PDB file of C-alpha atoms and ligand atoms in Angstrom:
ATOM      1  CA  UNK A1417      -2.745  -6.930 -11.815  1.00 59.00           C
ATOM      2  CA  UNK A1418       0.602  -8.473 -12.640  1.00 91.00           C
ATOM      3  CA  UNK A1419      -0.402 -11.358 -10.368  1.00 95.00           C
ATOM      4  CA  UNK A1420      -2.765 -12.503 -13.114  1.00 95.00           C
ATOM      5  CA  UNK A1421      -0.065 -12.587 -15.775  1.00 95.00           C
ATOM      6  CA  UNK A1422       2.234 -14.424 -13.357  1.00 96.00           C
ATOM      7  CA  UNK A1423      -0.538 -16.912 -12.606  1.00 97.00           C
ATOM      8  CA  UNK A1424      -1.010 -17.521 -16.336  1.00 96.00           C
ATOM      9  CA  UNK A1425       2.742 -17.960 -16.702  1.00 95.00           C
ATOM     10  CA  UNK A1426       2.830 -20.568 -13.935  1.00 96.00           C
ATOM     11  CA  UNK A1427      -0.188 -22.309 -15.432  1.00 96.00           C
ATOM     12  CA  UNK A1428       1.517 -22.427 -18.839  1.00 96.00           C
ATOM     13  CA  UNK A1429       4.671 -23.846 -17.298  1.00 94.00           C
ATOM     14  CA  UNK A1430       2.774 -26.477 -15.329  1.00 95.00           C
ATOM     15  CA  UNK A1431       0.672 -27.432 -18.357  1.00 94.00           C
ATOM     16  CA  UNK A1432       3.703 -27.978 -20.580  1.00 94.00           C
ATOM     17  CA  UNK A1433       5.563 -29.905 -17.856  1.00 92.00           C
ATOM     18  CA  UNK A1434       2.515 -32.102 -17.359  1.00 93.00           C
ATOM     19  CA  UNK A1435       2.244 -32.757 -21.105  1.00 93.00           C
ATOM     20  CA  UNK A1436       5.920 -33.726 -21.260  1.00 94.00           C
ATOM     21  CA  UNK A1437       5.441 -36.201 -18.427  1.00 92.00           C
ATOM     22  CA  UNK A1438       2.057 -37.449 -19.631  1.00 93.00           C
ATOM     23  CA  UNK A1439       0.398 -36.229 -16.461  1.00 91.00           C
ATOM     24  CA  UNK A1440      -3.391 -35.983 -16.577  1.00 87.00           C
ATOM     25  CA  UNK A1441      -4.331 -34.653 -13.171  1.00 89.00           C
ATOM     26  CA  UNK A1442      -2.437 -32.580 -10.640  1.00 94.00           C
ATOM     27  CA  UNK A1443      -3.609 -32.948  -7.058  1.00 95.00           C
ATOM     28  CA  UNK A1444      -1.426 -30.437  -5.360  1.00 96.00           C
ATOM     29  CA  UNK A1445       1.013 -27.727  -6.288  1.00 97.00           C
ATOM     30  CA  UNK A1446       3.367 -25.821  -4.006  1.00 97.00           C
ATOM     31  CA  UNK A1447       4.524 -22.389  -5.002  1.00 97.00           C
ATOM     32  CA  UNK A1448       7.102 -20.294  -3.205  1.00 97.00           C
ATOM     33  CA  UNK A1449       6.588 -16.548  -3.192  1.00 96.00           C
ATOM     34  CA  UNK A1450       9.197 -14.295  -1.631  1.00 95.00           C
ATOM     35  CA  UNK A1451       7.928 -11.660   0.777  1.00 92.00           C
ATOM     36  CA  UNK A1452       9.608  -8.889  -1.175  1.00 92.00           C
ATOM     37  CA  UNK A1453       8.932 -10.246  -4.644  1.00 93.00           C
ATOM     38  CA  UNK A1454       6.208  -7.632  -5.078  1.00 91.00           C
ATOM     39  CA  UNK A1455       3.628 -10.378  -5.532  1.00 94.00           C
ATOM     40  CA  UNK A1456       0.602 -10.463  -3.241  1.00 94.00           C
ATOM     41  CA  UNK A1457       0.183 -14.126  -2.272  1.00 94.00           C
ATOM     42  CA  UNK A1458      -3.576 -13.888  -1.769  1.00 95.00           C
ATOM     43  CA  UNK A1459      -4.128 -12.118  -5.058  1.00 96.00           C
ATOM     44  CA  UNK A1460      -1.823 -14.540  -6.840  1.00 97.00           C
ATOM     45  CA  UNK A1461      -3.594 -17.560  -5.368  1.00 97.00           C
ATOM     46  CA  UNK A1462      -7.021 -16.204  -6.350  1.00 96.00           C
ATOM     47  CA  UNK A1463      -5.747 -15.418  -9.844  1.00 96.00           C
ATOM     48  CA  UNK A1464      -4.310 -18.910 -10.211  1.00 97.00           C
ATOM     49  CA  UNK A1465      -7.535 -20.518  -8.973  1.00 96.00           C
ATOM     50  CA  UNK A1466      -9.518 -18.588 -11.567  1.00 95.00           C
ATOM     51  CA  UNK A1467      -7.030 -19.302 -14.354  1.00 95.00           C
ATOM     52  CA  UNK A1468      -6.947 -22.975 -13.401  1.00 95.00           C
ATOM     53  CA  UNK A1469     -10.584 -23.614 -14.259  1.00 94.00           C
ATOM     54  CA  UNK A1470     -10.870 -26.302 -16.922  1.00 93.00           C
ATOM     55  CA  UNK A1471      -7.115 -26.732 -16.931  1.00 93.00           C
ATOM     56  CA  UNK A1472      -4.885 -29.441 -15.541  1.00 92.00           C
ATOM     57  CA  UNK A1473      -4.884 -27.547 -12.249  1.00 94.00           C
ATOM     58  CA  UNK A1474      -8.655 -27.598 -11.872  1.00 93.00           C
ATOM     59  CA  UNK A1475      -9.291 -29.182  -8.425  1.00 90.00           C
ATOM     60  CA  UNK A1476      -5.626 -29.031  -7.459  1.00 95.00           C
ATOM     61  CA  UNK A1477      -4.797 -27.833  -3.995  1.00 96.00           C
ATOM     62  CA  UNK A1478      -2.711 -24.697  -4.314  1.00 96.00           C
ATOM     63  CA  UNK A1479      -0.263 -24.183  -1.479  1.00 97.00           C
ATOM     64  CA  UNK A1480       1.616 -20.909  -1.241  1.00 97.00           C
ATOM     65  CA  UNK A1481       4.773 -20.773   0.822  1.00 96.00           C
ATOM     66  CA  UNK A1482       6.060 -17.316   1.707  1.00 94.00           C
ATOM     67  CA  UNK A1483       9.810 -17.103   1.982  1.00 94.00           C
ATOM     68  CA  UNK A1484      11.227 -14.211   4.021  1.00 93.00           C
ATOM     69  CA  UNK A1485      12.999 -11.268   2.462  1.00 95.00           C
ATOM     70  CA  UNK A1486      16.702 -11.123   3.195  1.00 94.00           C
ATOM     71  CA  UNK A1487      19.212  -8.359   2.711  1.00 93.00           C
ATOM     72  CA  UNK A1488      22.833  -7.555   3.453  1.00 93.00           C
ATOM     73  CA  UNK A1489      23.720  -4.119   4.755  1.00 93.00           C
ATOM     74  CA  UNK A1490      26.056  -2.014   2.625  1.00 88.00           C
ATOM     75  CA  UNK A1491      27.833  -0.360   5.521  1.00 92.00           C
ATOM     76  CA  UNK A1492      28.137  -2.990   8.275  1.00 95.00           C
ATOM     77  CA  UNK A1493      27.542  -6.238   6.326  1.00 93.00           C
ATOM     78  CA  UNK A1494      24.797  -7.299   8.720  1.00 94.00           C
ATOM     79  CA  UNK A1495      22.393  -9.808   7.194  1.00 93.00           C
ATOM     80  CA  UNK A1496      18.790  -9.384   8.207  1.00 93.00           C
ATOM     81  CA  UNK A1497      15.180 -10.247   7.374  1.00 93.00           C
ATOM     82  CA  UNK A1498      13.327  -7.655   5.334  1.00 92.00           C
ATOM     83  CA  UNK A1499       9.608  -7.058   5.696  1.00 87.00           C
ATOM     84  CA  UNK A1500       9.599  -4.956   2.538  1.00 86.00           C
ATOM     85  CA  UNK A1501      11.998  -3.537  -0.012  1.00 85.00           C
ATOM     86  CA  UNK A1502      12.560  -0.355   1.988  1.00 87.00           C
ATOM     87  CA  UNK A1503      13.527  -2.116   5.201  1.00 90.00           C
ATOM     88  CA  UNK A1504      16.616  -0.677   6.869  1.00 92.00           C
ATOM     89  CA  UNK A1505      19.475  -2.429   8.614  1.00 94.00           C
ATOM     90  CA  UNK A1506      18.472  -2.996  12.273  1.00 94.00           C
ATOM     91  CA  UNK A1507      22.077  -2.358  13.247  1.00 95.00           C
ATOM     92  CA  UNK A1508      22.904   0.959  11.581  1.00 96.00           C
ATOM     93  CA  UNK A1509      19.743   2.012   9.693  1.00 93.00           C
ATOM     94  CA  UNK A1510      21.348   1.926   6.265  1.00 89.00           C
ATOM     95  CA  UNK A1511      19.705   0.486   3.212  1.00 83.00           C
ATOM     96  CA  UNK A1512      20.824  -2.994   2.251  1.00 79.00           C
ATOM     97  CA  UNK A1513      23.224  -3.129  -0.657  1.00 73.00           C
ATOM     98  CA  UNK A1514      22.179  -6.547  -1.661  1.00 89.00           C
ATOM     99  CA  UNK A1515      18.920  -8.459  -1.579  1.00 91.00           C
ATOM    100  CA  UNK A1516      19.899 -12.043  -0.843  1.00 92.00           C
ATOM    101  CA  UNK A1517      16.485 -13.683  -0.700  1.00 93.00           C
ATOM    102  CA  UNK A1518      12.746 -13.277  -0.855  1.00 94.00           C
ATOM    103  CA  UNK A1519      12.312 -12.103  -4.433  1.00 93.00           C
ATOM    104  CA  UNK A1520      11.523 -15.462  -5.947  1.00 93.00           C
ATOM    105  CA  UNK A1521       8.349 -16.886  -7.349  1.00 95.00           C
ATOM    106  CA  UNK A1522       8.753 -20.518  -8.249  1.00 95.00           C
ATOM    107  CA  UNK A1523       6.988 -23.827  -8.384  1.00 95.00           C
ATOM    108  CA  UNK A1524       8.431 -26.005  -5.631  1.00 95.00           C
ATOM    109  CA  UNK A1525       6.617 -29.257  -6.266  1.00 94.00           C
ATOM    110  CA  UNK A1526       3.638 -30.919  -7.856  1.00 92.00           C
ATOM    111  CA  UNK A1527       1.736 -34.029  -6.900  1.00 92.00           C
ATOM    112  CA  UNK A1528       0.334 -35.690  -9.952  1.00 88.00           C
ATOM    113  CA  UNK A1529      -0.868 -38.953 -11.382  1.00 78.00           C
TER     114      UNK A1529
HETATM  115 ZN1   ZN B  18      24.101  -1.997   8.815  1.00 58.33          ZN
END
């Protein structure tokens, strides 16, 4: 369940940001989760909803945006979308040498008052 510890991390971050900006209520939060970040969006969202009870995120709408995984092939330099970490180059079936996107988990925006 590393989704739960990530959810608590995000909650801690949001809470301290809110305190810095004297925010009392957050209406909406957008979080980007990369497809190959190893984080299950549904599990993460549920974990965050549970963790958010009685916090500044209680009643906030939680919006998860999944960004696609991207890799660059080590033999032909093709860039392609990756469904998972073991995805192979569609061109030559090699493993990508470099993951160029889709591993992030970050807070994109918050709507607050
Ligand atoms: Zn290739």
